[in-house]
Amino acid sequence: MSCNFFCEGVDKAPQRSLFNALGMTKEEMERPLVGIVSSYNEIVPGHMNIDKIVEAVKQGVIMAGGTPVVFPAIAVCDGIAMGHKGMKYSLVTRDLIADSTECMALAHSFDALVMVPNCDKNVPGLLMAAARVNVPTVFVSGGPMLAGHVKGRKTSLSSMFEAVGSYSAGSMTLEDVEEFENKACPTCGSCSGMYTANSMNCLTEVLGMGLAGNGTIPAVYSERLKLAKHAGMAVMDMYRKNIRPRDILTKEAFENAVTADMALGCSTNSMLHLPAIANECGIKIELDKVNEISERTPNICHLAPAGHAYMEDLNEAGGVYAVLNELTKKNLIHTEVMTVTGKTLGENIKGAINKNHDIIRPLDNPYSETGGIAVLKGNLAPDRCVVKRSAVAPEMLVHKGPARVFDSEEEAITVIRSGKIKAGDVVVIRYEGPAGGPGMREMLSPTSAIAGMGLDKDVALITDGRFSGATRGAAIGHVSPEAVNGGPIAYVKDGDIISIDIPNYSITLEISDEEMESRKKTKEIKKKTDITGYLKRYSQMVSSADKGAIINK
């Protein structure tokens, strides 16, 4: 095995002197230098166990002949940031994580990397960095949380947010809310449903960048420590074979990810993150292609919030590989793509067994014949918008109603909790897009309030912001162009009729073209003037949601 960049030559003696200052031995200096990107912190429940994962990765790297060196990555907890100014700082961290990891990895000439993310923007940010740096890289996440148990039923964070709505509606007591508060999130790990973190960790397996079980083995299982050791060993094997992220992250791999997304019923945030990761590889994911894949891919998993199963249940049923193996029965997966194991995806999933047909339905008995996400288009969203179709009640797949318009999440949540939203309404929340927010906040508080008040089968919500993976109901986000950029959503008025037809991928503001042009001449676009710091920089550089909210080059 070749040594690292710094191990030979008089010209590298100054760098070796600094390695000596670290207490590194000559033997360590002569081995490949493996950066371990640790997302450990003490504020995110999904990250509080990552120190143990990192130690296991280090053991794996050492066993396989490498020298592990740890450096950090930040992470924001979307649940803690939800419903206030903090949520403006969630999506924006994706690019901070990618940029800072690129800087650390290239500045120190690491030979290989092991990424240890878990929650929300941490996973896509590190995938973006992996594509940029393009040295042998393996992902191993901190793992999902176990489901909570309240009144004899499994529960999760989405239940907690909905409990607040139920309390506002008078259908739940304060004592009930406190019970949820104490029991909904019982362990460390990423929240227990198919929310954004777990969606992206599962899709990391599909993309070929993580080992089997990366998305589903619970955080508290010792099996995850074994997985971390194997990740450390796997990256050394990749180094020897010179397998790099861009060998793995191909157009076919991204098509696999979108297909698995449809089957699993992943978070709509995947429609921001997959295009952004693909962009780093010089690959473009067209949103129209998403509907093509959705049309041929059955939705075979209903995990929370779409159903009453949780990540631990998917793990016991056979995990992501069992889902992929099911999809091969209709030739829906490109099996020839390379993975971090040094084998093809087809080789990896061969023999994976679906152990529970209630959790992973067979293709001949799906929840629906079409995928879990739909991309809509119409005069309200000329550049498209996104909905998690698998979490929409059947009676809301087609809906028509009057608009109730709000220029911020705070305005909307105040009115929703006051009981002034009625069955049939279409709540419109604007100026919450990537640039207009800025930061494209998740609208879990409004959607949870609507669901908790029992209106999720009667009320739709449309926004140029986005939704948590924990959201259920007719929640349509990523409306593009966004309001601050003069998109049609900026000109909607209270009482305008909006028609939603998810099966036919359409969304229509029922006013004439002439009326729209008239409004554009008379209504002024709202521009926030109090934005400072990183958010100001971000708002000036970020693309629209339909392009993945990427930082424009």
Coordinates of C-alpha atoms in Angstrom, one line a residue:
M1 CA 0.0 0.0 0.0
S2 CA 1.4 3.4 -0.9
C3 CA 2.0 5.9 1.8
N4 CA 0.3 9.3 2.1
F5 CA 1.2 12.5 0.4
F6 CA 3.4 13.7 3.2
C7 CA 5.4 10.6 4.1
E8 CA 8.4 11.0 1.7
G9 CA 10.8 13.6 0.6
V10 CA 12.8 16.4 2.3
D11 CA 10.3 19.0 1.0
K12 CA 7.6 17.5 3.1
A13 CA 9.7 17.6 6.3
P14 CA 8.0 20.7 7.6
Q15 CA 4.6 19.0 7.4
R16 CA 5.9 15.9 9.1
S17 CA 7.2 18.1 11.9
L18 CA 3.6 19.2 12.5
F19 CA 2.4 15.6 12.5
N20 CA 5.1 15.0 15.1
A21 CA 3.5 17.8 17.1
L22 CA 0.3 15.8 17.0
G23 CA 2.1 12.8 18.5
M24 CA 1.9 10.8 15.3
T25 CA 4.5 8.0 14.9
K26 CA 6.6 7.4 11.8
E27 CA 4.5 4.2 11.2
E28 CA 1.3 6.3 11.2
M29 CA 2.8 8.8 8.9
E30 CA 3.6 6.1 6.4
R31 CA 0.0 4.9 6.1
P32 CA -2.8 6.4 4.1
L33 CA -4.3 9.3 5.9
V34 CA -8.1 8.8 6.3
G35 CA -10.2 11.8 7.3
I36 CA -13.2 11.0 9.5
V37 CA -15.8 13.7 9.3
S38 CA -17.6 13.7 12.6
S39 CA -20.9 15.4 13.0
Y40 CA -21.0 14.9 16.8
N41 CA -22.5 17.5 18.9
E42 CA -24.5 17.8 22.1
I43 CA -27.6 19.6 20.8
V44 CA -28.9 17.3 18.1
P45 CA -30.3 13.9 19.4
G46 CA -29.4 12.3 16.2
H47 CA -25.7 13.2 16.8
M48 CA -25.2 12.6 20.5
N49 CA -24.0 9.0 19.8
I50 CA -21.8 9.9 16.8
D51 CA -18.7 10.0 19.0
K52 CA -19.1 6.2 19.5
I53 CA -19.6 5.7 15.8
V54 CA -16.5 7.6 15.0
E55 CA -14.4 5.6 17.5
A56 CA -15.7 2.4 15.8
V57 CA -14.8 3.8 12.3
K58 CA -11.3 4.6 13.6
Q59 CA -10.9 1.0 14.8
G60 CA -11.9 -0.2 11.3
V61 CA -9.5 2.1 9.5
I62 CA -6.6 1.0 11.8
M63 CA -7.4 -2.7 11.4
A64 CA -7.3 -2.2 7.6
G65 CA -3.9 -0.4 7.7
G66 CA -4.9 3.3 7.6
T67 CA -4.3 6.3 9.9
P68 CA -7.6 7.9 11.0
V69 CA -7.8 11.6 11.7
V70 CA -11.1 13.2 12.9
F71 CA -12.4 16.6 12.0
P72 CA -15.8 18.1 12.5
A73 CA -18.9 19.1 10.6
I74 CA -21.8 21.1 11.9
A75 CA -25.4 20.0 12.1
V76 CA -28.7 21.8 12.9
C77 CA -31.7 19.9 14.5
D78 CA -34.7 20.8 12.4
G79 CA -37.0 19.8 15.2
I80 CA -35.5 22.2 17.6
A81 CA -35.2 24.9 14.9
M82 CA -38.8 24.4 13.8
G83 CA -41.4 27.2 14.0
H84 CA -39.1 30.2 14.7
K85 CA -36.2 32.1 13.2
G86 CA -33.8 29.2 13.7
M87 CA -35.4 27.3 10.8
K88 CA -33.9 29.9 8.4
Y89 CA -30.6 28.4 9.4
S90 CA -31.3 24.8 8.5
L91 CA -31.2 24.4 4.7
V92 CA -28.4 27.0 4.4
T93 CA -26.1 24.7 6.5
R94 CA -26.1 22.2 3.6
D95 CA -23.7 24.4 1.7
L96 CA -21.7 25.4 4.8
I97 CA -21.1 21.7 5.5
A98 CA -20.1 21.0 1.9
D99 CA -17.8 24.0 1.7
S100 CA -16.1 23.5 5.0
T101 CA -15.6 19.8 4.4
E102 CA -14.1 20.4 1.0
C103 CA -11.7 23.0 2.6
M104 CA -10.6 20.6 5.3
A105 CA -10.2 17.6 3.1
L106 CA -8.2 19.3 0.3
A107 CA -6.1 21.6 2.6
H108 CA -4.8 18.5 4.4
S109 CA -4.6 16.1 1.4
F110 CA -6.5 13.2 2.9
D111 CA -6.2 10.0 0.9
A112 CA -9.7 8.9 1.8
L113 CA -12.7 10.0 3.9
V114 CA -15.4 8.4 6.1
M115 CA -18.4 10.7 6.5
V116 CA -20.4 10.3 9.7
P117 CA -23.5 12.3 9.4
N118 CA -27.1 11.8 10.5
C119 CA -29.7 14.5 10.6
D120 CA -31.2 16.6 7.9
K121 CA -28.9 18.8 5.8
N122 CA -25.8 17.1 7.2
V123 CA -26.2 14.0 4.9
P124 CA -26.7 15.9 1.6
G125 CA -24.0 18.4 2.5
L126 CA -21.4 15.7 3.0
L127 CA -22.5 13.9 -0.1
M128 CA -21.9 17.1 -2.0
A129 CA -18.5 17.4 -0.5
A130 CA -17.7 13.8 -1.3
A131 CA -18.5 14.4 -5.0
R132 CA -16.3 17.6 -5.0
V133 CA -13.3 16.1 -3.2
N134 CA -13.5 12.8 -5.0
V135 CA -11.2 10.7 -2.9
P136 CA -12.4 7.2 -1.8
T137 CA -15.3 7.8 0.6
V138 CA -17.7 5.8 2.7
F139 CA -20.8 7.0 4.6
V140 CA -22.0 5.6 7.9
S141 CA -24.7 7.5 9.7
G142 CA -25.6 7.7 13.4
G143 CA -28.8 5.8 12.8
P144 CA -32.5 6.2 13.5
M145 CA -34.2 6.7 16.8
L146 CA -36.5 4.0 18.2
A147 CA -40.2 4.8 18.1
G148 CA -41.8 6.1 21.2
H149 CA -44.7 4.4 22.9
V150 CA -47.8 6.4 24.1
K151 CA -51.0 4.8 25.3
G152 CA -50.0 1.5 23.8
R153 CA -49.1 2.9 20.3
K154 CA -45.8 3.6 18.7
T155 CA -45.3 7.3 18.1
S156 CA -42.7 9.8 16.9
L157 CA -41.9 13.5 16.6
S158 CA -44.6 14.2 14.1
S159 CA -47.1 12.9 16.7
M160 CA -45.7 15.4 19.1
F161 CA -46.2 18.3 16.8
E162 CA -49.7 17.2 16.0
A163 CA -50.4 16.9 19.7
V164 CA -49.9 20.6 20.0
G165 CA -52.6 21.1 17.3
S166 CA -54.9 18.7 19.1
Y167 CA -54.5 20.7 22.3
S168 CA -55.3 24.0 20.5
A169 CA -58.4 22.3 19.1
G170 CA -59.4 21.2 22.6
S171 CA -59.2 17.5 21.8
M172 CA -56.2 16.8 24.0
T173 CA -55.5 17.7 27.6
L174 CA -52.3 19.3 28.8
E175 CA -51.5 16.1 30.6
D176 CA -51.8 14.2 27.3
V177 CA -49.4 16.6 25.6
E178 CA -46.9 16.2 28.5
E179 CA -47.1 12.4 28.1
F180 CA -46.2 12.8 24.4
E181 CA -43.5 15.2 25.3
N182 CA -41.9 12.7 27.7
K183 CA -42.3 9.6 25.5
A184 CA -42.3 10.5 21.8
C185 CA -38.5 10.6 21.4
P186 CA -37.1 7.9 23.7
T187 CA -33.5 7.4 22.4
C188 CA -30.7 9.1 20.6
G189 CA -30.9 8.9 16.8
S190 CA -32.6 10.6 13.8
C191 CA -36.3 10.9 14.4
S192 CA -38.0 7.5 13.9
G193 CA -40.2 8.0 10.8
M194 CA -39.3 8.4 7.1
Y195 CA -38.4 12.0 7.6
T196 CA -35.6 13.9 5.8
A197 CA -32.7 12.4 7.8
N198 CA -33.8 8.8 7.4
S199 CA -34.8 9.4 3.8
M200 CA -31.3 10.7 2.9
N201 CA -29.6 7.9 4.9
C202 CA -31.6 5.3 3.1
L203 CA -30.9 7.0 -0.3
T204 CA -27.2 7.0 0.6
E205 CA -27.4 3.2 0.5
V206 CA -29.2 3.3 -2.8
L207 CA -26.7 5.6 -4.3
G208 CA -24.0 3.1 -3.4
M209 CA -22.2 5.4 -0.9
G210 CA -23.2 3.5 2.3
L211 CA -23.1 -0.1 3.4
A212 CA -26.2 -2.2 3.9
G213 CA -28.1 -1.1 7.0
N214 CA -26.8 2.5 7.0
G215 CA -30.3 3.9 6.7
T216 CA -32.2 1.6 9.0
I217 CA -30.1 0.0 11.8
P218 CA -31.3 1.8 15.0
A219 CA -28.8 4.2 16.6
V220 CA -28.9 2.3 19.9
Y221 CA -28.1 -1.2 18.4
S222 CA -24.6 -2.5 18.8
E223 CA -25.0 -3.7 15.2
R224 CA -24.4 0.0 14.2
L225 CA -20.9 -0.1 15.8
K226 CA -20.1 -3.1 13.8
L227 CA -21.3 -1.3 10.7
A228 CA -19.0 1.6 11.5
K229 CA -16.0 -0.7 11.9
H230 CA -16.9 -2.2 8.5
A231 CA -17.1 1.3 7.0
G232 CA -13.6 2.0 8.2
M233 CA -12.4 -1.2 6.6
A234 CA -14.4 -0.6 3.4
V235 CA -12.8 2.8 2.8
M236 CA -9.4 1.2 2.9
D237 CA -10.4 -1.4 0.3
M238 CA -11.8 1.5 -1.9
Y239 CA -8.4 3.2 -1.5
R240 CA -6.5 0.1 -2.6
K241 CA -8.9 -0.3 -5.6
N242 CA -9.0 3.5 -6.3
I243 CA -12.8 3.6 -6.3
R244 CA -14.0 7.2 -6.0
P245 CA -17.4 8.9 -5.4
R246 CA -17.8 10.0 -9.0
D247 CA -17.3 6.4 -10.1
I248 CA -20.3 5.6 -8.0
L249 CA -22.5 8.7 -8.3
T250 CA -23.5 8.2 -11.9
K251 CA -26.7 9.2 -13.8
E252 CA -28.0 5.6 -13.3
A253 CA -27.3 5.8 -9.5
F254 CA -29.4 8.9 -9.2
E255 CA -32.2 7.3 -11.2
N256 CA -32.0 4.4 -8.7
A257 CA -32.3 7.0 -5.8
V258 CA -35.4 8.6 -7.3
T259 CA -36.9 5.2 -7.9
A260 CA -36.3 4.0 -4.3
D261 CA -37.5 7.4 -3.1
M262 CA -40.9 6.7 -4.8
A263 CA -41.1 3.2 -3.4
L264 CA -40.2 4.2 0.2
G265 CA -42.3 7.4 0.3
C266 CA -39.3 9.6 1.3
S267 CA -39.4 13.3 2.4
T268 CA -40.0 15.9 -0.3
N269 CA -36.7 17.4 0.8
S270 CA -35.1 14.7 -1.3
M271 CA -36.3 16.7 -4.3
L272 CA -34.0 19.5 -3.2
H273 CA -31.0 17.4 -2.2
L274 CA -30.7 14.8 -5.0
P275 CA -30.5 17.6 -7.7
A276 CA -28.0 19.5 -5.5
I277 CA -25.8 16.4 -5.1
A278 CA -26.1 15.5 -8.8
N279 CA -25.1 19.0 -9.7
E280 CA -21.8 18.5 -8.0
C281 CA -21.3 15.5 -10.3
G282 CA -22.2 17.4 -13.4
I283 CA -25.5 15.6 -13.7
K284 CA -28.9 17.3 -14.0
I285 CA -32.0 15.8 -12.5
E286 CA -35.1 17.1 -14.4
L287 CA -38.2 17.3 -12.2
D288 CA -40.3 16.1 -15.1
K289 CA -38.2 12.9 -15.1
V290 CA -39.3 12.4 -11.5
N291 CA -42.9 12.0 -12.6
E292 CA -41.9 9.6 -15.3
I293 CA -40.2 7.4 -12.7
S294 CA -43.1 7.9 -10.3
E295 CA -45.6 6.6 -13.0
R296 CA -43.8 3.3 -13.2
T297 CA -42.7 2.8 -9.5
P298 CA -45.2 1.5 -7.0
N299 CA -45.2 2.9 -3.5
I300 CA -44.6 -0.1 -1.3
C301 CA -43.7 1.4 2.1
H302 CA -45.9 3.5 4.4
L303 CA -43.7 4.6 7.2
A304 CA -44.6 7.5 9.6
P305 CA -46.0 10.0 8.9
A306 CA -47.7 8.2 6.0
G307 CA -48.4 5.1 8.1
H308 CA -47.9 3.5 11.5
A309 CA -44.6 1.7 10.8
Y310 CA -41.2 3.1 11.8
M311 CA -37.5 2.8 10.8
E312 CA -37.0 -0.1 13.2
D313 CA -39.8 -2.0 11.4
L314 CA -38.2 -1.4 8.0
N315 CA -34.9 -2.6 9.4
E316 CA -36.5 -5.9 10.7
A317 CA -38.3 -6.4 7.4
G318 CA -35.0 -6.5 5.5
G319 CA -34.1 -2.8 5.2
V320 CA -33.3 -0.9 2.0
Y321 CA -31.8 -3.8 0.2
A322 CA -35.0 -5.8 0.6
V323 CA -36.9 -2.9 -1.0
L324 CA -34.4 -2.7 -3.9
N325 CA -34.6 -6.4 -4.4
E326 CA -38.4 -6.1 -4.6
L327 CA -38.0 -3.4 -7.3
T328 CA -35.7 -5.6 -9.4
K329 CA -38.7 -7.9 -10.0
K330 CA -40.0 -5.3 -12.5
N331 CA -36.5 -4.2 -13.7
L332 CA -36.9 -0.9 -12.0
I333 CA -33.3 -0.6 -10.7
H334 CA -30.0 -0.3 -12.5
T335 CA -28.2 -3.2 -10.9
E336 CA -24.9 -2.8 -12.7
V337 CA -23.8 0.4 -10.9
M338 CA -20.7 0.4 -8.6
T339 CA -20.9 0.8 -4.8
V340 CA -18.5 1.4 -1.9
T341 CA -18.3 -2.4 -1.4
G342 CA -16.3 -2.7 -4.6
K343 CA -19.3 -4.8 -6.0
T344 CA -22.2 -3.7 -8.1
L345 CA -25.6 -2.9 -6.5
G346 CA -27.0 -6.0 -8.0
E347 CA -24.4 -8.2 -6.3
N348 CA -25.0 -6.4 -3.0
I349 CA -28.8 -6.9 -3.0
K350 CA -28.8 -10.4 -4.3
G351 CA -30.5 -12.6 -1.7
A352 CA -32.0 -9.7 0.3
I353 CA -35.2 -11.0 1.7
N354 CA -38.5 -9.2 2.3
K355 CA -39.3 -10.6 5.8
N356 CA -42.5 -8.7 6.4
H357 CA -45.0 -8.0 3.6
D358 CA -47.0 -5.7 5.8
I359 CA -44.0 -3.3 6.0
I360 CA -42.5 -3.8 2.5
R361 CA -45.5 -4.7 0.3
P362 CA -44.8 -6.9 -2.8
L363 CA -45.0 -5.1 -6.1
D364 CA -48.3 -6.9 -6.9
N365 CA -49.9 -5.4 -3.7
P366 CA -48.6 -1.8 -3.4
Y367 CA -50.1 1.0 -1.5
S368 CA -50.4 2.8 -4.8
E369 CA -49.3 2.0 -8.4
T370 CA -47.4 5.3 -8.5
G371 CA -44.6 6.7 -6.4
G372 CA -44.7 8.5 -3.1
I373 CA -43.8 12.0 -4.5
A374 CA -45.4 14.0 -7.3
V375 CA -44.2 17.1 -9.1
L376 CA -47.1 19.5 -10.0
K377 CA -47.1 22.2 -12.6
G378 CA -49.5 25.0 -13.5
N379 CA -50.0 28.7 -13.7
L380 CA -49.4 29.0 -9.9
A381 CA -46.1 27.1 -10.2
P382 CA -44.8 27.4 -13.8
D383 CA -41.5 25.9 -12.7
R384 CA -43.2 23.2 -10.6
C385 CA -43.8 22.3 -7.0
V386 CA -43.6 19.1 -5.0
V387 CA -46.0 17.1 -2.8
K388 CA -45.5 13.9 -0.8
R389 CA -48.4 12.1 -2.4
S390 CA -48.1 9.0 -0.2
A391 CA -48.9 11.1 2.9
V392 CA -52.0 12.7 1.4
A393 CA -55.5 11.5 2.3
P394 CA -57.3 10.0 -0.8
E395 CA -60.0 12.6 -0.6
M396 CA -57.5 15.4 -0.9
L397 CA -55.7 14.1 -4.0
V398 CA -58.1 16.4 -5.9
H399 CA -59.2 19.5 -4.2
K400 CA -60.6 23.0 -5.0
G401 CA -61.0 25.8 -2.5
P402 CA -60.5 29.4 -1.7
A403 CA -57.1 30.8 -0.8
R404 CA -56.2 32.0 2.6
V405 CA -53.0 34.0 2.0
F406 CA -50.2 34.7 4.5
D407 CA -46.8 36.4 3.9
S408 CA -45.0 34.4 6.6
E409 CA -45.2 31.2 8.6
E410 CA -45.9 33.2 11.8
E411 CA -48.9 34.9 10.4
A412 CA -50.3 31.6 9.2
I413 CA -49.8 29.6 12.4
T414 CA -51.5 32.4 14.5
V415 CA -54.6 32.2 12.4
I416 CA -54.6 28.4 12.2
R417 CA -54.4 28.0 15.9
S418 CA -57.1 30.5 16.5
G419 CA -59.5 28.2 14.6
K420 CA -60.2 30.6 11.7
I421 CA -59.2 28.1 9.0
K422 CA -62.2 26.2 7.7
A423 CA -62.7 23.0 5.9
G424 CA -62.1 23.5 2.1
D425 CA -59.6 26.3 2.5
V426 CA -56.3 26.4 0.7
V427 CA -53.7 28.0 3.0
V428 CA -51.0 29.8 1.0
I429 CA -47.8 30.8 2.8
R430 CA -45.3 32.8 0.7
Y431 CA -42.1 34.7 1.0
E432 CA -40.6 31.6 2.6
G433 CA -38.5 30.4 -0.4
P434 CA -34.8 29.9 -0.6
A435 CA -34.1 33.6 -1.3
G436 CA -37.2 35.1 0.1
G437 CA -37.2 33.5 3.5
P438 CA -34.3 33.4 3.3
G439 CA -33.5 29.8 4.0
M440 CA -36.7 28.1 2.9
R441 CA -38.1 27.2 6.2
E442 CA -40.0 23.9 6.8
M443 CA -43.7 24.4 7.6
L444 CA -44.2 21.5 10.1
S445 CA -45.8 23.7 12.7
P446 CA -48.7 24.8 10.4
T447 CA -49.2 21.4 8.8
S448 CA -49.1 19.7 12.2
A449 CA -51.6 22.2 13.6
I450 CA -53.9 21.5 10.7
A451 CA -53.6 17.7 11.2
G452 CA -53.9 18.0 15.0
M453 CA -57.1 19.9 14.6
G454 CA -58.5 17.1 12.3
L455 CA -58.4 19.2 9.1
D456 CA -55.8 17.3 7.2
K457 CA -58.5 15.7 5.1
D458 CA -60.2 19.0 4.3
V459 CA -57.5 21.7 4.1
A460 CA -54.5 22.0 1.7
L461 CA -51.4 24.1 2.3
I462 CA -49.2 25.6 -0.5
T463 CA -45.9 27.4 0.0
D464 CA -42.7 28.5 -1.7
G465 CA -41.1 27.2 1.5
R466 CA -40.7 23.5 2.2
F467 CA -42.0 20.8 4.5
S468 CA -40.5 18.4 7.0
G469 CA -40.5 14.8 6.2
A470 CA -42.7 14.5 9.3
T471 CA -45.5 16.4 7.5
R472 CA -48.7 14.7 6.3
G473 CA -51.6 16.0 4.4
A474 CA -52.0 17.9 1.1
A475 CA -48.9 19.9 1.8
I476 CA -47.5 21.3 -1.5
G477 CA -44.1 23.0 -1.3
H478 CA -41.1 24.3 -3.4
V479 CA -43.5 26.5 -5.4
S480 CA -41.3 28.0 -8.2
P481 CA -40.6 30.7 -9.0
E482 CA -40.9 31.9 -5.4
A483 CA -42.7 35.0 -4.4
V484 CA -39.7 37.2 -3.9
N485 CA -38.6 36.5 -7.5
G486 CA -42.0 37.5 -8.9
G487 CA -43.5 34.1 -9.1
P488 CA -47.3 33.9 -9.4
I489 CA -47.7 32.9 -5.8
A490 CA -46.8 36.5 -4.9
Y491 CA -50.0 37.7 -6.6
V492 CA -52.6 35.3 -5.0
K493 CA -55.4 37.1 -3.1
D494 CA -57.6 35.9 -0.4
G495 CA -60.6 34.1 -1.9
D496 CA -59.0 33.2 -5.2
I497 CA -59.9 29.6 -6.1
I498 CA -57.0 27.2 -6.3
S499 CA -57.5 23.8 -8.0
I500 CA -55.2 20.9 -7.1
D501 CA -55.1 17.6 -9.1
I502 CA -52.3 15.5 -7.8
P503 CA -53.0 12.4 -10.0
N504 CA -52.7 14.6 -13.1
Y505 CA -49.8 16.6 -11.7
S506 CA -51.5 20.0 -12.0
I507 CA -52.0 23.1 -9.8
T508 CA -54.1 26.0 -11.0
L509 CA -54.9 29.5 -9.8
E510 CA -58.3 30.1 -11.3
I511 CA -57.8 33.6 -12.6
S512 CA -57.3 34.8 -16.2
D513 CA -53.9 35.6 -17.7
E514 CA -55.1 39.2 -18.1
E515 CA -56.0 39.4 -14.4
M516 CA -52.5 38.1 -13.4
E517 CA -50.8 40.6 -15.6
S518 CA -52.9 43.4 -14.1
R519 CA -51.9 42.3 -10.6
K520 CA -48.2 42.2 -11.5
K521 CA -48.5 45.9 -12.6
T522 CA -50.1 47.0 -9.3
K523 CA -48.8 44.8 -6.6
E524 CA -45.3 45.4 -5.2
I525 CA -43.0 42.4 -4.3
K526 CA -42.0 42.4 -0.7
K527 CA -38.3 42.6 0.0
K528 CA -36.8 42.0 3.4
T529 CA -34.4 44.7 4.4
D530 CA -33.3 43.4 7.8
I531 CA -31.3 40.4 6.6
T532 CA -27.7 40.3 7.7
G533 CA -24.7 38.0 7.9
Y534 CA -24.7 34.6 6.2
L535 CA -28.4 34.7 5.4
K536 CA -27.9 37.9 3.4
R537 CA -25.1 36.3 1.4
Y538 CA -27.1 33.1 0.9
S539 CA -30.2 35.0 -0.3
Q540 CA -28.2 36.8 -3.0
M541 CA -26.6 33.6 -4.3
V542 CA -29.2 30.8 -4.0
S543 CA -31.1 29.3 -6.9
S544 CA -34.8 28.5 -7.0
A545 CA -36.1 25.3 -5.4
D546 CA -36.8 23.6 -8.7
K547 CA -33.0 23.6 -9.3
G548 CA -32.2 22.2 -5.8
A549 CA -31.7 25.6 -4.0
I550 CA -28.0 25.4 -5.0
I551 CA -25.6 28.2 -4.6
N552 CA -25.2 29.6 -8.1
K553 CA -21.7 29.3 -9.5

